[in-house]
Short mmCIF file of C-alpha atoms in Angstrom, two decimals:
data_model
loop_
_atom_site.label_atom_id
_atom_site.label_comp_id
_atom_site.label_asym_id
_atom_site.label_seq_id
_atom_site.Cartn_x
_atom_site.Cartn_y
_atom_site.Cartn_z
CA PRO W 680 -16.28 -6.57 29.81
CA THR W 681 -18.14 -7.44 26.65
CA LYS W 682 -16.37 -8.95 23.70
CA PRO W 683 -16.60 -6.92 20.47
CA ALA W 684 -19.02 -8.36 17.92
CA PHE W 685 -16.27 -8.33 15.27
CA GLU W 686 -12.61 -9.14 15.80
CA THR W 687 -11.39 -6.45 13.41
CA PRO W 688 -12.70 -3.37 11.60
CA PHE W 689 -11.94 -5.27 8.39
CA ALA W 690 -14.33 -8.10 9.39
CA PHE W 691 -17.03 -5.60 10.40
CA LEU W 692 -16.78 -3.68 7.11
CA ASN W 693 -16.84 -6.91 5.08
CA LYS W 694 -20.06 -7.93 6.83
CA LEU W 695 -21.63 -4.49 6.28
CA GLU W 696 -20.62 -4.59 2.62
CA LYS W 697 -22.18 -8.04 2.16
CA LEU W 698 -25.40 -6.88 3.83
CA LEU W 699 -25.70 -3.84 1.58
CA ILE W 700 -24.92 -5.81 -1.57
CA ASN W 701 -27.36 -8.59 -0.64
CA ALA W 702 -30.05 -5.96 0.01
CA ASN W 703 -29.47 -4.74 -3.58
CA MET W 704 -28.32 -1.34 -2.36
CA ASN W 705 -25.85 0.90 -4.16
CA ILE W 706 -22.92 0.69 -1.77
CA ASP W 707 -21.34 3.96 -2.98
CA GLN W 708 -24.60 5.83 -2.33
CA ASP W 709 -25.94 4.06 0.78
CA TRP W 710 -22.88 3.23 2.90
CA HIS W 711 -22.93 6.52 4.85
CA SER W 712 -26.39 6.23 6.36
CA TRP W 713 -25.95 2.56 7.27
CA LEU W 714 -22.45 2.96 8.71
CA ASN W 715 -23.64 5.97 10.68
CA LEU W 716 -26.16 3.73 12.49
CA THR W 717 -23.29 1.62 13.84
CA ILE W 718 -21.13 4.45 15.20
CA SER W 719 -20.99 4.94 18.96
CA ASP W 720 -21.80 8.32 20.45
CA ASP W 721 -18.12 8.68 21.39
CA ASP W 722 -17.07 8.36 17.74
CA GLN W 723 -19.90 10.37 16.16
CA PHE W 724 -17.91 13.63 16.02
CA TRP W 725 -15.03 11.87 14.26
CA PHE W 726 -17.47 10.18 11.86
CA ASN W 727 -19.19 13.47 10.96
CA ASN W 728 -15.89 15.23 10.30
CA ASN W 729 -14.06 12.48 8.41
CA LEU W 730 -16.59 10.42 6.46
CA GLN W 731 -18.61 12.45 4.00
CA PRO W 732 -21.64 10.97 2.18
CA GLN W 733 -20.22 11.86 -1.25
CA MET W 734 -17.13 9.67 -0.69
CA SER W 735 -16.96 6.34 -2.44
CA TRP W 736 -17.27 3.23 -0.29
CA LYS W 737 -13.63 2.41 -1.05
CA GLU W 738 -12.44 5.83 0.21
CA ALA W 739 -14.61 5.69 3.33
CA ARG W 740 -13.58 2.13 4.08
CA LYS W 741 -9.90 3.04 3.95
CA ILE W 742 -10.40 5.98 6.34
CA PHE W 743 -12.53 3.87 8.72
CA GLU W 744 -10.00 1.02 8.78
CA LYS W 745 -7.14 3.41 9.46
CA ARG W 746 -9.03 4.97 12.38
CA PHE W 747 -10.17 1.76 14.06
CA THR W 748 -7.36 -0.68 13.36
CA CYS W 749 -4.95 -1.08 16.24
CA LEU W 750 -1.45 -0.11 15.08
CA ALA W 751 0.13 -3.24 16.58
CA ARG W 752 -2.33 -5.49 14.72
CA ARG W 753 -1.82 -3.55 11.49
CA LEU W 754 1.95 -3.92 11.82
CA GLU W 755 1.61 -7.65 12.49
CA LYS W 756 -0.64 -8.13 9.45
CA ALA W 757 1.74 -6.08 7.27
CA LYS W 758 4.66 -8.30 8.33
CA GLN W 759 2.55 -11.38 7.64
CA ALA W 760 1.71 -10.07 4.17
CA TYR W 761 5.38 -9.75 3.23
CA ASN W 762 6.24 -13.17 4.68
CA ILE W 763 3.15 -15.11 3.61
CA ARG W 764 3.59 -18.64 2.25
CA MET W 765 1.17 -21.07 0.70
CA GLU W 766 0.25 -23.69 3.31
CA LYS W 767 0.17 -27.45 2.85
CA GLY W 768 -3.27 -28.47 1.58
CA GLU W 769 -4.25 -24.91 0.64
CA SER W 770 -5.78 -24.32 -2.78
CA LEU W 771 -4.35 -21.60 -5.00
CA SER W 772 -7.67 -19.75 -4.82
CA ASP W 773 -7.70 -19.85 -1.01
CA PHE W 774 -4.10 -18.67 -0.88
CA CYS W 775 -4.89 -15.74 -3.18
CA ASN W 776 -7.84 -14.75 -0.97
CA ARG W 777 -5.81 -15.11 2.24
CA THR W 778 -3.04 -12.97 0.76
CA LEU W 779 -5.43 -10.16 -0.25
CA ASN W 780 -7.15 -10.25 3.15
CA THR W 781 -3.81 -10.07 4.97
CA MET W 782 -2.67 -7.19 2.76
CA ASN W 783 -5.94 -5.33 3.40
CA GLU W 784 -5.76 -5.83 7.16
CA GLY W 785 -2.13 -4.69 7.20
CA GLN W 786 -2.96 -1.82 4.85
CA VAL W 787 -0.15 -2.99 2.56
CA GLU W 788 -0.06 -1.30 -0.83
CA ASP W 789 -0.47 -3.63 -3.79
CA CYS W 790 2.77 -2.78 -5.59
CA GLU W 791 5.65 -4.34 -7.51
CA GLY W 792 7.49 -5.37 -4.32
CA MET W 793 4.43 -7.12 -2.92
CA ALA W 794 3.83 -8.80 -6.28
CA LEU W 795 7.35 -10.25 -6.22
CA CYS W 796 6.90 -11.40 -2.61
CA PHE W 797 3.68 -13.13 -3.64
CA LEU W 798 5.37 -14.91 -6.56
CA GLY W 799 8.13 -16.05 -4.22
CA ALA W 800 5.56 -17.37 -1.74
CA LEU W 801 4.16 -19.85 -4.23
CA PRO W 802 5.42 -23.42 -4.54
CA LYS W 803 8.10 -23.62 -7.23
CA GLU W 804 5.98 -25.39 -9.88
CA ILE W 805 3.08 -22.96 -9.53
CA GLY W 806 5.38 -19.92 -9.47
CA ASN W 807 7.19 -21.17 -12.59
CA ALA W 808 3.91 -21.71 -14.47
CA ILE W 809 2.73 -18.20 -13.59
CA SER W 810 6.11 -16.62 -14.44
CA THR W 811 6.18 -18.40 -17.81
CA THR W 812 2.72 -17.08 -18.62
CA TRP W 813 3.68 -13.58 -17.45
CA TYR W 814 6.71 -13.41 -19.75
CA ALA W 815 4.71 -14.84 -22.67
CA ARG W 816 2.30 -11.90 -22.32
CA HIS W 817 4.71 -9.07 -21.41
CA ASP W 818 8.01 -7.50 -22.37
CA ASP W 819 11.06 -9.26 -20.86
CA ASN W 820 11.89 -6.15 -18.84
CA GLU W 821 8.41 -5.67 -17.38
CA LEU W 822 7.78 -6.91 -13.85
CA PRO W 823 4.32 -7.44 -12.39
CA GLN W 824 3.14 -4.23 -10.73
CA SER W 825 0.63 -5.79 -8.34
CA VAL W 826 -0.49 -9.02 -6.71
CA LYS W 827 -3.82 -8.57 -8.50
CA GLU W 828 -2.02 -8.68 -11.88
CA ILE W 829 -0.55 -12.04 -10.91
CA MET W 830 -3.89 -13.26 -9.63
CA ASP W 831 -5.43 -12.40 -13.00
CA ILE W 832 -2.96 -14.84 -14.50
CA THR W 833 -3.81 -17.53 -11.95
CA ASP W 834 -7.41 -17.25 -13.11
CA SER W 835 -6.48 -17.80 -16.76
CA VAL W 836 -3.51 -20.15 -16.53
CA THR W 837 -4.24 -23.83 -16.70
CA ILE W 838 -2.01 -25.41 -14.11
CA ALA W 839 -1.94 -29.17 -13.71
CA GLU W 840 -4.61 -30.24 -11.22
CA SER W 841 -1.94 -31.66 -8.91
CA CYS W 842 -0.41 -28.18 -8.57
CA LEU W 843 -3.61 -26.44 -7.50
CA LEU W 844 -3.45 -27.96 -4.04
CA TYR W 845 -0.04 -27.51 -2.49
CA THR W 846 1.50 -30.50 -0.77
CA SER W 847 4.92 -30.42 0.83
CA PRO W 848 7.64 -32.33 -1.01
CA SER W 849 8.44 -35.68 0.54
CA PRO W 850 11.85 -36.10 2.22
CA ARG W 851 12.93 -38.21 -0.80
CA ASP W 852 11.94 -35.39 -3.22
CA ARG W 853 13.85 -32.85 -1.12
CA SER W 854 17.01 -34.96 -1.23
CA LEU W 855 16.85 -35.07 -5.03
CA SER W 856 16.87 -31.30 -5.44
#
């Protein structure tokens, strides 16, 4: 048996999107004809009946991912999204990207609950800096409605350079808390 060229539909669509953008094509106008070239004969009927040329790339992508993503993998990625944690040595930027990719692969909606999970996944000092900035900009009763709202803050908040790369607390530091 041959191994698929891409591990996931998400990876395939990301590559197609990069190709179209790098070729200076209008992705919302040109996606249909290019994606159609990649569809197997077995899936052509489905493609013709579910992906219309007038759809936006975002709409078509969502439908394509739903069709070709294995339910077990989607469930696993969704669970990972809700339990994600920043890893030792990971930059804040990399963690944000990994979170969004995991959410996309698990088809997890970017909502208030996911935003709060994301805040809780950050190391305490980074989470506190972001929360402080959030409350300085918003009403005390207003919670973040999406992970992307929080990520907008991470782009504009100046966090001490030592906080941008997460390192685990030493055993001595843990005993002091």
